[in-house]
Amino acid sequence: MRITCPLCGERDRREFTYQGDALALHRPAPDAGDAAWDDYLHNRENPAGDTRDLWYHDPCGAWIAVNRNTITHAVTHTALASKVTS
């Protein structure tokens, strides 16, 4: 699988570390309450198909949001995680 780092260009997947669902980019407000935080921390989807994941690019240190298909591993879009709004 090839992933495009927005800073370094297209690279082999072995240069990246998978960090999980990009849900981490949308954490609840600190005062959201126990139920919201419990849901955020413990309940995860495990879809077959299109997902948005967080990957860490080890050589340059960039956090990247990667849209990919979990069945085909086709990467359809990448962006710096700091630039992702939704």
mmCIF file with all atom_site columns, C-alpha atoms in Angstrom:
data_model
loop_
_atom_site.group_PDB
_atom_site.id
_atom_site.type_symbol
_atom_site.label_atom_id
_atom_site.label_alt_id
_atom_site.label_comp_id
_atom_site.label_asym_id
_atom_site.label_entity_id
_atom_site.label_seq_id
_atom_site.pdbx_PDB_ins_code
_atom_site.Cartn_x
_atom_site.Cartn_y
_atom_site.Cartn_z
_atom_site.occupancy
_atom_site.B_iso_or_equiv
_atom_site.pdbx_formal_charge
_atom_site.auth_seq_id
_atom_site.auth_comp_id
_atom_site.auth_asym_id
_atom_site.auth_atom_id
_atom_site.pdbx_PDB_model_num
ATOM 1  C CA . MET A 1 1  ? 0.000   0.000  0.000  1.00 0.00 ? 1  MET A CA 1
ATOM 2  C CA . ARG A 1 2  ? 1.225   3.500  -0.850 1.00 0.00 ? 2  ARG A CA 1
ATOM 3  C CA . ILE A 1 3  ? 0.307   6.563  1.221  1.00 0.00 ? 3  ILE A CA 1
ATOM 4  C CA . THR A 1 4  ? 0.922   10.141 0.135  1.00 0.00 ? 4  THR A CA 1
ATOM 5  C CA . CYS A 1 5  ? 2.449   12.276 2.859  1.00 0.00 ? 5  CYS A CA 1
ATOM 6  C CA . PRO A 1 6  ? 1.393   15.898 2.216  1.00 0.00 ? 6  PRO A CA 1
ATOM 7  C CA . LEU A 1 7  ? 4.953   16.964 3.111  1.00 0.00 ? 7  LEU A CA 1
ATOM 8  C CA . CYS A 1 8  ? 7.088   14.219 1.542  1.00 0.00 ? 8  CYS A CA 1
ATOM 9  C CA . GLY A 1 9  ? 5.013   12.773 -1.303 1.00 0.00 ? 9  GLY A CA 1
ATOM 10 C CA . GLU A 1 10 ? 4.037   9.179  -1.994 1.00 0.00 ? 10 GLU A CA 1
ATOM 11 C CA . ARG A 1 11 ? 5.709   6.634  0.273  1.00 0.00 ? 11 ARG A CA 1
ATOM 12 C CA . ASP A 1 12 ? 5.504   2.947  1.152  1.00 0.00 ? 12 ASP A CA 1
ATOM 13 C CA . ARG A 1 13 ? 3.159   2.045  4.005  1.00 0.00 ? 13 ARG A CA 1
ATOM 14 C CA . ARG A 1 14 ? 6.124   0.769  6.026  1.00 0.00 ? 14 ARG A CA 1
ATOM 15 C CA . GLU A 1 15 ? 7.205   4.390  6.670  1.00 0.00 ? 15 GLU A CA 1
ATOM 16 C CA . PHE A 1 16 ? 3.941   5.008  8.564  1.00 0.00 ? 16 PHE A CA 1
ATOM 17 C CA . THR A 1 17 ? 2.494   3.883  11.870 1.00 0.00 ? 17 THR A CA 1
ATOM 18 C CA . TYR A 1 18 ? -1.262  3.286  12.005 1.00 0.00 ? 18 TYR A CA 1
ATOM 19 C CA . GLN A 1 19 ? -2.873  5.111  14.918 1.00 0.00 ? 19 GLN A CA 1
ATOM 20 C CA . GLY A 1 20 ? -6.549  4.195  14.516 1.00 0.00 ? 20 GLY A CA 1
ATOM 21 C CA . ASP A 1 21 ? -9.770  5.862  13.531 1.00 0.00 ? 21 ASP A CA 1
ATOM 22 C CA . ALA A 1 22 ? -9.539  9.616  12.886 1.00 0.00 ? 22 ALA A CA 1
ATOM 23 C CA . LEU A 1 23 ? -12.340 10.028 15.422 1.00 0.00 ? 23 LEU A CA 1
ATOM 24 C CA . ALA A 1 24 ? -9.548  11.199 17.711 1.00 0.00 ? 24 ALA A CA 1
ATOM 25 C CA . LEU A 1 25 ? -9.582  14.481 15.770 1.00 0.00 ? 25 LEU A CA 1
ATOM 26 C CA . HIS A 1 26 ? -13.090 15.198 17.049 1.00 0.00 ? 26 HIS A CA 1
ATOM 27 C CA . ARG A 1 27 ? -12.924 14.657 20.791 1.00 0.00 ? 27 ARG A CA 1
ATOM 28 C CA . PRO A 1 28 ? -15.687 15.944 23.065 1.00 0.00 ? 28 PRO A CA 1
ATOM 29 C CA . ALA A 1 29 ? -15.351 19.224 24.929 1.00 0.00 ? 29 ALA A CA 1
ATOM 30 C CA . PRO A 1 30 ? -13.713 18.850 28.352 1.00 0.00 ? 30 PRO A CA 1
ATOM 31 C CA . ASP A 1 31 ? -17.055 19.528 30.038 1.00 0.00 ? 31 ASP A CA 1
ATOM 32 C CA . ALA A 1 32 ? -19.119 17.256 27.720 1.00 0.00 ? 32 ALA A CA 1
ATOM 33 C CA . GLY A 1 33 ? -19.984 14.875 30.538 1.00 0.00 ? 33 GLY A CA 1
ATOM 34 C CA . ASP A 1 34 ? -19.214 11.282 31.430 1.00 0.00 ? 34 ASP A CA 1
ATOM 35 C CA . ALA A 1 35 ? -21.505 9.687  28.834 1.00 0.00 ? 35 ALA A CA 1
ATOM 36 C CA . ALA A 1 36 ? -19.916 11.587 25.933 1.00 0.00 ? 36 ALA A CA 1
ATOM 37 C CA . TRP A 1 37 ? -16.398 10.756 27.103 1.00 0.00 ? 37 TRP A CA 1
ATOM 38 C CA . ASP A 1 38 ? -17.273 7.107  27.768 1.00 0.00 ? 38 ASP A CA 1
ATOM 39 C CA . ASP A 1 39 ? -18.667 6.794  24.234 1.00 0.00 ? 39 ASP A CA 1
ATOM 40 C CA . TYR A 1 40 ? -15.621 8.557  22.732 1.00 0.00 ? 40 TYR A CA 1
ATOM 41 C CA . LEU A 1 41 ? -13.108 6.390  24.597 1.00 0.00 ? 41 LEU A CA 1
ATOM 42 C CA . HIS A 1 42 ? -14.728 2.969  24.436 1.00 0.00 ? 42 HIS A CA 1
ATOM 43 C CA . ASN A 1 43 ? -17.139 2.654  21.498 1.00 0.00 ? 43 ASN A CA 1
ATOM 44 C CA . ARG A 1 44 ? -15.647 2.288  18.047 1.00 0.00 ? 44 ARG A CA 1
ATOM 45 C CA . GLU A 1 45 ? -17.024 1.378  14.658 1.00 0.00 ? 45 GLU A CA 1
ATOM 46 C CA . ASN A 1 46 ? -15.229 -1.327 12.705 1.00 0.00 ? 46 ASN A CA 1
ATOM 47 C CA . PRO A 1 47 ? -16.561 -0.737 9.201  1.00 0.00 ? 47 PRO A CA 1
ATOM 48 C CA . ALA A 1 48 ? -15.762 -2.707 6.097  1.00 0.00 ? 48 ALA A CA 1
ATOM 49 C CA . GLY A 1 49 ? -15.266 -0.143 3.366  1.00 0.00 ? 49 GLY A CA 1
ATOM 50 C CA . ASP A 1 50 ? -14.449 3.552  3.436  1.00 0.00 ? 50 ASP A CA 1
ATOM 51 C CA . THR A 1 51 ? -12.807 4.935  6.587  1.00 0.00 ? 51 THR A CA 1
ATOM 52 C CA . ARG A 1 52 ? -10.719 7.875  7.750  1.00 0.00 ? 52 ARG A CA 1
ATOM 53 C CA . ASP A 1 53 ? -7.690  6.841  9.785  1.00 0.00 ? 53 ASP A CA 1
ATOM 54 C CA . LEU A 1 54 ? -4.814  8.588  11.523 1.00 0.00 ? 54 LEU A CA 1
ATOM 55 C CA . TRP A 1 55 ? -1.323  7.610  10.453 1.00 0.00 ? 55 TRP A CA 1
ATOM 56 C CA . TYR A 1 56 ? 2.011   8.908  11.739 1.00 0.00 ? 56 TYR A CA 1
ATOM 57 C CA . HIS A 1 57 ? 4.750   9.397  9.142  1.00 0.00 ? 57 HIS A CA 1
ATOM 58 C CA . ASP A 1 58 ? 7.865   8.271  10.996 1.00 0.00 ? 58 ASP A CA 1
ATOM 59 C CA . PRO A 1 59 ? 10.534  10.029 8.844  1.00 0.00 ? 59 PRO A CA 1
ATOM 60 C CA . CYS A 1 60 ? 9.054   13.557 8.988  1.00 0.00 ? 60 CYS A CA 1
ATOM 61 C CA . GLY A 1 61 ? 6.800   13.359 12.058 1.00 0.00 ? 61 GLY A CA 1
ATOM 62 C CA . ALA A 1 62 ? 3.593   14.394 10.287 1.00 0.00 ? 62 ALA A CA 1
ATOM 63 C CA . TRP A 1 63 ? 0.182   13.240 11.521 1.00 0.00 ? 63 TRP A CA 1
ATOM 64 C CA . ILE A 1 64 ? -1.911  12.391 8.472  1.00 0.00 ? 64 ILE A CA 1
ATOM 65 C CA . ALA A 1 65 ? -5.623  11.739 8.033  1.00 0.00 ? 65 ALA A CA 1
ATOM 66 C CA . VAL A 1 66 ? -5.969  9.007  5.412  1.00 0.00 ? 66 VAL A CA 1
ATOM 67 C CA . ASN A 1 67 ? -9.211  8.165  3.652  1.00 0.00 ? 67 ASN A CA 1
ATOM 68 C CA . ARG A 1 68 ? -8.999  4.548  2.513  1.00 0.00 ? 68 ARG A CA 1
ATOM 69 C CA . ASN A 1 69 ? -11.061 1.488  1.830  1.00 0.00 ? 69 ASN A CA 1
ATOM 70 C CA . THR A 1 70 ? -10.467 -1.263 4.409  1.00 0.00 ? 70 THR A CA 1
ATOM 71 C CA . ILE A 1 71 ? -11.379 -3.972 1.909  1.00 0.00 ? 71 ILE A CA 1
ATOM 72 C CA . THR A 1 72 ? -9.196  -2.916 -1.029 1.00 0.00 ? 72 THR A CA 1
ATOM 73 C CA . HIS A 1 73 ? -6.700  -0.714 0.888  1.00 0.00 ? 73 HIS A CA 1
ATOM 74 C CA . ALA A 1 74 ? -7.108  1.884  -1.858 1.00 0.00 ? 74 ALA A CA 1
ATOM 75 C CA . VAL A 1 75 ? -6.114  5.299  -0.502 1.00 0.00 ? 75 VAL A CA 1
ATOM 76 C CA . THR A 1 76 ? -8.441  7.989  -1.858 1.00 0.00 ? 76 THR A CA 1
ATOM 77 C CA . HIS A 1 77 ? -7.256  11.100 0.016  1.00 0.00 ? 77 HIS A CA 1
ATOM 78 C CA . THR A 1 78 ? -4.643  12.261 2.511  1.00 0.00 ? 78 THR A CA 1
ATOM 79 C CA . ALA A 1 79 ? -4.294  15.513 4.452  1.00 0.00 ? 79 ALA A CA 1
ATOM 80 C CA . LEU A 1 80 ? -2.359  16.808 7.407  1.00 0.00 ? 80 LEU A CA 1
ATOM 81 C CA . ALA A 1 81 ? -4.434  16.007 10.476 1.00 0.00 ? 81 ALA A CA 1
ATOM 82 C CA . SER A 1 82 ? -4.120  19.612 11.635 1.00 0.00 ? 82 SER A CA 1
ATOM 83 C CA . LYS A 1 83 ? -5.973  20.712 8.476  1.00 0.00 ? 83 LYS A CA 1
ATOM 84 C CA . VAL A 1 84 ? -8.941  18.325 8.852  1.00 0.00 ? 84 VAL A CA 1
ATOM 85 C CA . THR A 1 85 ? -12.159 20.063 9.857  1.00 0.00 ? 85 THR A CA 1
ATOM 86 C CA . SER A 1 86 ? -14.759 17.270 9.582  1.00 0.00 ? 86 SER A CA 1
#
